[in-house]
Short mmCIF file of C-alpha atoms in Angstrom, two decimals:
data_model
loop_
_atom_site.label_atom_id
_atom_site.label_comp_id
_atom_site.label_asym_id
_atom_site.label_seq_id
_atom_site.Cartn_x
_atom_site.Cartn_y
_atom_site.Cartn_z
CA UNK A 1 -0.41 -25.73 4.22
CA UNK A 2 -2.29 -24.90 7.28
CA UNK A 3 -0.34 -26.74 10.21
CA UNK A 4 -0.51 -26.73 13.84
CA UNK A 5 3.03 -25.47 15.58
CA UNK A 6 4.41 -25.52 18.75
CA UNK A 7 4.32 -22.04 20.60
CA UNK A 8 7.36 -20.53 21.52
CA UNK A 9 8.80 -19.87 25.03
CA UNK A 10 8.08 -15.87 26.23
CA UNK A 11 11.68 -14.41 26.61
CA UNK A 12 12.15 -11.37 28.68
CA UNK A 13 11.87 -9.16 26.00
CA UNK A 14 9.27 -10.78 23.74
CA UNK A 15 5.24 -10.23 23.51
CA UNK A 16 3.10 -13.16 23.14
CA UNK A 17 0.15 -11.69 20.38
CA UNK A 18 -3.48 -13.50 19.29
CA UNK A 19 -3.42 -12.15 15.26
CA UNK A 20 -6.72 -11.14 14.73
CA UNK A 21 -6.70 -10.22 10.99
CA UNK A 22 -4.31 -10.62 7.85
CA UNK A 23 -4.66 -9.51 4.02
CA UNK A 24 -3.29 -11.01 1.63
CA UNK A 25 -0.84 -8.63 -0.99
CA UNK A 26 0.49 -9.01 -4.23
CA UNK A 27 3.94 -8.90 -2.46
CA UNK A 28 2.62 -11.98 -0.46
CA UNK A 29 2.20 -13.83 -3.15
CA UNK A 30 5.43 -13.11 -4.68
CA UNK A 31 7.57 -13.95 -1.53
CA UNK A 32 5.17 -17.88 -1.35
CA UNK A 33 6.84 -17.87 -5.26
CA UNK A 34 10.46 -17.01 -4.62
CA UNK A 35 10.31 -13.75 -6.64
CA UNK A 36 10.66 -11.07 -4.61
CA UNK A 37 13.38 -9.00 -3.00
CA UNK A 38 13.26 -10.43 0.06
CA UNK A 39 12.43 -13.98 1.54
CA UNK A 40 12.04 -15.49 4.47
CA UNK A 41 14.45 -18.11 5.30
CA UNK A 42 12.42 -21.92 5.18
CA UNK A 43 9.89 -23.11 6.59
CA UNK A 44 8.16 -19.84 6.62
CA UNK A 45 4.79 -18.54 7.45
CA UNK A 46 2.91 -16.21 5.07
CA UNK A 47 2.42 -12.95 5.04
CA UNK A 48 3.70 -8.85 5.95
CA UNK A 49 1.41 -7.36 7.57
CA UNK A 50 -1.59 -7.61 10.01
CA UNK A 51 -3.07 -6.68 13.46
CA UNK A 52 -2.51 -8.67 16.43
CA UNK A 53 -4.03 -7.65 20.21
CA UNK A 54 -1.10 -8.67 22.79
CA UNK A 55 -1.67 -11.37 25.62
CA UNK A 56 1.51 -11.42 27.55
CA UNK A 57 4.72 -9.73 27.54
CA UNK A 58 8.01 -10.39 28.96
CA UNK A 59 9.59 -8.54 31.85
CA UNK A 60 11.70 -6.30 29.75
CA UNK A 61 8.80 -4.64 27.80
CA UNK A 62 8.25 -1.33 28.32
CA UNK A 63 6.18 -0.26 25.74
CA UNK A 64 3.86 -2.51 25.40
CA UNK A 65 1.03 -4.11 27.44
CA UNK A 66 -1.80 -7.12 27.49
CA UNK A 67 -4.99 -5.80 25.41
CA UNK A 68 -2.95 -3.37 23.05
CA UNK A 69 -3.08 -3.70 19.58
CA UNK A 70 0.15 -4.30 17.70
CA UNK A 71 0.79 -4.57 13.81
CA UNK A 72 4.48 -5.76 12.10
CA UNK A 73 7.23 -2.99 12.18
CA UNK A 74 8.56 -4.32 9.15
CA UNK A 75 8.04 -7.04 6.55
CA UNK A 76 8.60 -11.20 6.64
CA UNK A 77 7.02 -11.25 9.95
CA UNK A 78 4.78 -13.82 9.55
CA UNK A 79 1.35 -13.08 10.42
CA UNK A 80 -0.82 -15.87 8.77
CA UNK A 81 -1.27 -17.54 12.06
CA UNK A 82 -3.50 -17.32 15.28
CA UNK A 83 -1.19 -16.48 17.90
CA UNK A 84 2.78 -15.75 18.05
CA UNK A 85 5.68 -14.48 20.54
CA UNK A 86 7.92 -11.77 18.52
CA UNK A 87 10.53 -9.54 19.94
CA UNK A 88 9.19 -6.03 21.37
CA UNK A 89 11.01 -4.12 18.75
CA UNK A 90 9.52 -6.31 15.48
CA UNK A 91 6.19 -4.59 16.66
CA UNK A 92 4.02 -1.00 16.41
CA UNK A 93 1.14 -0.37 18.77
CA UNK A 94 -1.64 1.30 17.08
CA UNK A 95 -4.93 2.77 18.64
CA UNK A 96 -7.65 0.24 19.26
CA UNK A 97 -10.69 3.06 18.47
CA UNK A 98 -9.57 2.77 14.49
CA UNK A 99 -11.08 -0.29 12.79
CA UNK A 100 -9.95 -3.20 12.61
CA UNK A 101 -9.64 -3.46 8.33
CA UNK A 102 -7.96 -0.30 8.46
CA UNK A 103 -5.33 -1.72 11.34
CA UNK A 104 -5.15 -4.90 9.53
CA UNK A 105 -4.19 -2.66 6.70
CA UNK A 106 -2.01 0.02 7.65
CA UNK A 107 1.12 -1.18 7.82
CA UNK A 108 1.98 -1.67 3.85
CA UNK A 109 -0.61 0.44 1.12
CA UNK A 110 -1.33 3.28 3.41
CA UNK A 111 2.53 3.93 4.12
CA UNK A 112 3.72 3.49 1.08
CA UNK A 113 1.25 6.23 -0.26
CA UNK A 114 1.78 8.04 2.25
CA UNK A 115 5.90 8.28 1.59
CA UNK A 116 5.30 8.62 -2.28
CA UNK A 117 2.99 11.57 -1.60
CA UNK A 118 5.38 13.16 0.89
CA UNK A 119 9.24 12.28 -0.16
CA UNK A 120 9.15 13.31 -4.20
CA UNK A 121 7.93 16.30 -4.75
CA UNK A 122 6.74 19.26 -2.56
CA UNK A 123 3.03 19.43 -3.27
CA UNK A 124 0.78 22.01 -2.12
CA UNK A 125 -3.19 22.42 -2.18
CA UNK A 126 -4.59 23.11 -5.39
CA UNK A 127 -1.52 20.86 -7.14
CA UNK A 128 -2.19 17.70 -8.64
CA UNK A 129 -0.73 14.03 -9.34
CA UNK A 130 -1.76 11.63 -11.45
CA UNK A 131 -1.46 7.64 -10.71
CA UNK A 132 -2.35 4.31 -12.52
CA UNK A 133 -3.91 1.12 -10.91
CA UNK A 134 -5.96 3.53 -8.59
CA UNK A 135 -7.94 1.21 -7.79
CA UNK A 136 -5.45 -0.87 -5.89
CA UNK A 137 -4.84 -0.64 -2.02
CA UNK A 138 -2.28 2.13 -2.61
CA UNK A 139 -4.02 3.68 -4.96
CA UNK A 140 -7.32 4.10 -3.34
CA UNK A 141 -5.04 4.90 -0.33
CA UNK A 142 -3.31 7.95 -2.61
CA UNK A 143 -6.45 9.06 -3.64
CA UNK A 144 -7.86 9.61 0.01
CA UNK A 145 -4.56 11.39 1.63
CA UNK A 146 -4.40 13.54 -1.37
CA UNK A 147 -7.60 14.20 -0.65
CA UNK A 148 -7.51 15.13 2.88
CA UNK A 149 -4.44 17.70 1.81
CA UNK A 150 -6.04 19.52 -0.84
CA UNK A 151 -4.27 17.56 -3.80
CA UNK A 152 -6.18 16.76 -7.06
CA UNK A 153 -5.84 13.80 -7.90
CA UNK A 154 -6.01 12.03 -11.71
CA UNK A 155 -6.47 8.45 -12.04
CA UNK A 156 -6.01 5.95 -14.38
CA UNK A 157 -7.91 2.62 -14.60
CA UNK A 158 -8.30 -0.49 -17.35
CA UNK A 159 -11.48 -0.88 -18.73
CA UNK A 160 -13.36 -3.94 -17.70
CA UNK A 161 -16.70 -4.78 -17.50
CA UNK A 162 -18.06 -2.79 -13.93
CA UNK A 163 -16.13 0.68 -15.03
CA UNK A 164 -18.92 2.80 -14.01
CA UNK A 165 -19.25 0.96 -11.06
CA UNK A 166 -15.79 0.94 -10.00
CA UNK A 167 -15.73 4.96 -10.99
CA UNK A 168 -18.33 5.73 -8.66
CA UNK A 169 -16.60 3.85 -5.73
CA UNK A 170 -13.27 5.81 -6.10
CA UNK A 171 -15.25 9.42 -6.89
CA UNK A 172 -16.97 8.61 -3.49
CA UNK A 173 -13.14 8.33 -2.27
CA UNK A 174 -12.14 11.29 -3.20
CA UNK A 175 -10.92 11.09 -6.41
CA UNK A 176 -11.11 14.21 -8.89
CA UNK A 177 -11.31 12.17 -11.81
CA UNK A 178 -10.80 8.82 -12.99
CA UNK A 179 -9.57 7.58 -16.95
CA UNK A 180 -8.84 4.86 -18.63
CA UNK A 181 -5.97 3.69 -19.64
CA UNK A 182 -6.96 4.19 -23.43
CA UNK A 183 -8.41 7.58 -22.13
CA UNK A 184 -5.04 8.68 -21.90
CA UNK A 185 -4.18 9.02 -25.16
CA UNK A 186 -7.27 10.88 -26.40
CA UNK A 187 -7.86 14.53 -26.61
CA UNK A 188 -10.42 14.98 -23.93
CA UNK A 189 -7.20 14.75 -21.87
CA UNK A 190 -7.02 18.65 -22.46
CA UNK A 191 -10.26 19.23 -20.87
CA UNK A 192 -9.21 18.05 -17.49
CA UNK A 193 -5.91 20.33 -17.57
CA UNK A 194 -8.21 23.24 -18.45
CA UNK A 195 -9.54 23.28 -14.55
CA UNK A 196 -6.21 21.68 -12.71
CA UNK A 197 -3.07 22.26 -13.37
CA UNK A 198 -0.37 19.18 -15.17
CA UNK A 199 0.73 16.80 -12.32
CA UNK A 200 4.35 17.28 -10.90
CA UNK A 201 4.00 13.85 -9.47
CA UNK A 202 3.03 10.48 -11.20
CA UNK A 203 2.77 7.15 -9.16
CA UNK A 204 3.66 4.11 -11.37
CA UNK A 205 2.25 0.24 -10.35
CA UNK A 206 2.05 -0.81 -14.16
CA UNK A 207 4.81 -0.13 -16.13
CA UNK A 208 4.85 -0.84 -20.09
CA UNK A 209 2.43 1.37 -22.08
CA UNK A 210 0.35 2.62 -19.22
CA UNK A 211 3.66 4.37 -18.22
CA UNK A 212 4.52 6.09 -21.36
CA UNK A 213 1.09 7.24 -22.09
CA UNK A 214 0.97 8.76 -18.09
CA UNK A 215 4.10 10.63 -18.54
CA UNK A 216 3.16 12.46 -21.08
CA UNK A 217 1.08 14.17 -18.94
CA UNK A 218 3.93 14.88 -16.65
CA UNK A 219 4.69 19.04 -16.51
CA UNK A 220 8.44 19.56 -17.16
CA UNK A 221 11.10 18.60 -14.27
CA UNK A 222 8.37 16.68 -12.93
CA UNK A 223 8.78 12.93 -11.25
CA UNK A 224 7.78 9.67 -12.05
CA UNK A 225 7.89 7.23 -9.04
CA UNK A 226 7.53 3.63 -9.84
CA UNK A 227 6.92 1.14 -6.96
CA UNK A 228 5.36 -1.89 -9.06
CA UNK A 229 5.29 -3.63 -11.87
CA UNK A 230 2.05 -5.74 -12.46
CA UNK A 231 2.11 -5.56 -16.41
CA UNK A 232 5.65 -7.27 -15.70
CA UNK A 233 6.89 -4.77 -18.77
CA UNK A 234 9.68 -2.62 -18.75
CA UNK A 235 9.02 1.40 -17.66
CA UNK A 236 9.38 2.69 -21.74
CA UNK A 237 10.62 6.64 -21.84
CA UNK A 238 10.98 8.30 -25.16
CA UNK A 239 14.46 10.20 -25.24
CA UNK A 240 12.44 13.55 -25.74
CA UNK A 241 10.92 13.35 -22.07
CA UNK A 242 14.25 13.26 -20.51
CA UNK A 243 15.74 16.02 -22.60
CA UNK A 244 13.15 18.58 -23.63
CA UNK A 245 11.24 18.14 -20.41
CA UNK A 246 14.16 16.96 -17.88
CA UNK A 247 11.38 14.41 -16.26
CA UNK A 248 12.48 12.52 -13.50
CA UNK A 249 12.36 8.66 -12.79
CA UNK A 250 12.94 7.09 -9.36
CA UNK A 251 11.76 3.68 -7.41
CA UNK A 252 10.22 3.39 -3.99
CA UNK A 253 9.89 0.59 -1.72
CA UNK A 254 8.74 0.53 1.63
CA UNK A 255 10.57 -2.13 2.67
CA UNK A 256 13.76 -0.41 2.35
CA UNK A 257 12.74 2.86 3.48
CA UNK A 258 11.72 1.04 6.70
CA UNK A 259 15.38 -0.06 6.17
CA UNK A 260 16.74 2.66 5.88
CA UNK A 261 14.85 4.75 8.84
CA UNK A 262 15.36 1.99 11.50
CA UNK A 263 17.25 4.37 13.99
CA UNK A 264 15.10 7.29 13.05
CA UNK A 265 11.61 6.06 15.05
CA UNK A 266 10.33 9.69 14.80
CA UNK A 267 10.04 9.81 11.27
CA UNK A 268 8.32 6.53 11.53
CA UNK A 269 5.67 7.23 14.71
CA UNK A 270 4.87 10.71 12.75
CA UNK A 271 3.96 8.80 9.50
CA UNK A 272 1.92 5.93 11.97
CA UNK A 273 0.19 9.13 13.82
CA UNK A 274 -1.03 10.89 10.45
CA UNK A 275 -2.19 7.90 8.93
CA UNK A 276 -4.16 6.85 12.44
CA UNK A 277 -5.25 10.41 12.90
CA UNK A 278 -6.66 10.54 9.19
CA UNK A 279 -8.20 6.83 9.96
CA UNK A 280 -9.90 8.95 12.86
CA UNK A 281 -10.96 11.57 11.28
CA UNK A 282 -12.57 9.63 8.52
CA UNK A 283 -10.52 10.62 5.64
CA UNK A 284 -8.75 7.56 5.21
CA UNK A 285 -10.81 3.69 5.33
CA UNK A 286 -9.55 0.09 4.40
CA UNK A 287 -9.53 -1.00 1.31
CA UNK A 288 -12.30 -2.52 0.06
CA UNK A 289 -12.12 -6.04 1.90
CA UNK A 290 -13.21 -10.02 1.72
CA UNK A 291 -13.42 -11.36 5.20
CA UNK A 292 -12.12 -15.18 4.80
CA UNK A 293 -11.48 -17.35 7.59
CA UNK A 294 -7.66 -18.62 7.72
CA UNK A 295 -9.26 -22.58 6.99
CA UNK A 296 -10.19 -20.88 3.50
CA UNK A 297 -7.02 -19.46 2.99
CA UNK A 298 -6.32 -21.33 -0.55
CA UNK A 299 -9.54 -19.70 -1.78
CA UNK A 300 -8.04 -16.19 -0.58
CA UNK A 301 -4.94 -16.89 -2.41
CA UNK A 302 -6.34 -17.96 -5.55
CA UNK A 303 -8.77 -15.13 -5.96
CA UNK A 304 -5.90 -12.29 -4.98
CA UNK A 305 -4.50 -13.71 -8.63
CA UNK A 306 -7.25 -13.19 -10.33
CA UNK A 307 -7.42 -10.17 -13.06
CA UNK A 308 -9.75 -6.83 -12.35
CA UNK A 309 -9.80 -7.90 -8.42
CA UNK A 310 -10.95 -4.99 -6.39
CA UNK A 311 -11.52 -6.24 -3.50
CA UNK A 312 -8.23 -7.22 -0.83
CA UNK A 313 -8.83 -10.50 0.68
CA UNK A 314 -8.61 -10.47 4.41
CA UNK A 315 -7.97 -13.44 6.57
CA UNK A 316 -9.95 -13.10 9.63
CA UNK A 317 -7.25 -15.42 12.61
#
């Protein structure tokens, strides 16, 4: 429900912030269900991630200041609203010269491509990875950042009606090539490894067959990073993959690596400055985006469950 609440007192080391734009993610979705990993304790307000422009801030704050742009340092934060107070250290200034989609969207997709890219394997120019749902907000993040450091990148889509379309817009991204998921399967497979080499990374949002098929692309001793699950199937290996090729299966989430690099803020403003530098530079954009006003939110929500959706749904607060 959309509801009217009473603003919270400014303690001496909170920031009082006007949200000025949300999207709406998968993970969202899940939390408003109860199905996710983490959930925020009842009555809650929706949401992980967002950009905010700060009003006020208490007189312990030292690193922030009214008129700077702030997004959520970590997940259940909340920011489906117009305005909120939040403690100093729940927040991450980011420069105000980068868009505001691409603020509004940093904080989740871009990261977690980002860490996949960086943590798994060592990848140099010229290498190659190979990633399914590529046309999701990771994905079309992946595609861009592998981009920008000489990575080929090979990605799979489903088939639906718009392909070419939908092609086109992640070619103009970046992407080296784009497959379907039947694609995968077929022989002109050996075409594309004739001119780049086998990926030693592959990025996993699907799992069931899509998985299978996109390992068997995998060279030997490479890694297979899974951070989703949308065909809500089981990740299937065949026993040969693990022996004869010694592949390599691990999970990512960003929520836990946040977790898990809480005391460690340099590893976390050198990720923020890449990502804002890329942003920059050009090399990295938002998604592609539906502005909604937060009254319309139940039309945002519906249509982020709808199949083949390319677009993220933004509320605009």
């Amino acid at each position: 429900r959309l509801k009217e609440l009473e603003m919270p007192r400014l303690g001496d080391s909170d920031v009082h912030v006007k949200m000025l734009a949300a999207p709406i993610n998968p993970a969202d979705i899940n939390m408003i269900q109860g199905t996710y990993a983490i959930l925020s304790p009842l009555p809650a307000v929706g949401g992980n991630e967002g950009v905010g422009q700060v009003l006020e801030v208490g007189s312990r704050v030292t690193s922030l200041k009214p008129g700077d742009w702030v997004i959520p340092a970590n997940a259940g934060l909340g920011p489906w609203r117009t305005q909120g107070v939040f403690p100093e250290d729940l927040l991450l200034k980011v420069p105000r010269d980068i868009p505001l989609l691409c603020a509004a969207t940093l904080s989740v997709n871009p990261c977690t491509a980002f860490r996949m890219l960086a943590d798994f394997e060592t990848l140099a120019p010229g290498d190659s990875i190979i990633q399914n749902a590529a046309n999701s907000g990771v994905g079309q993040a992946v595609i861009q950042i592998a981009r920008a450091s000489g990575i080929k990148s090979i990605n799979v889509v489903r088939d639906r009606p718009d392909l070419p379309k939908l092609v086109e817009r992640l070619m103009a991204l970046g992407a080296d090539h784009v497959v379907t998921e039947e694609m995968l399967r077929k022989p002109e497979m050996k075409e594309i490894f004739k001119s780049i080499p086998k990926p030693r990374l592959a990025l996993n949002c699907v799992g069931g067959k899509s998985t299978t098929e996109m390992l068997r692309h995998l060279q030997p001793k490479g890694t297979m990073v899974t951070y989703g699950g949308m065909a809500k199937q089981p990740v299937m290996v065949p026993v040969s993959a693990f022996i004869f090729r010694d592949v390599r299966l691990r999970g990512f989430w960003m929520t836990q690596w946040r977790k898990d690099h809480a005391q460690d803020q340099e590893s976390v403003a050198g990720m923020m400055d890449s990502l804002c530098q890329l942003i920059q530079r050009g090399q990295l954009t938002a998604p592609a985006c539906t502005e909604v006003p937060l009254q319309d939110y139940r039309a945002a929500l519906e249509a982020t469950m709808k199949p083949f959706v390319s677009s993220k749904q933004i509320l605009l607060l």
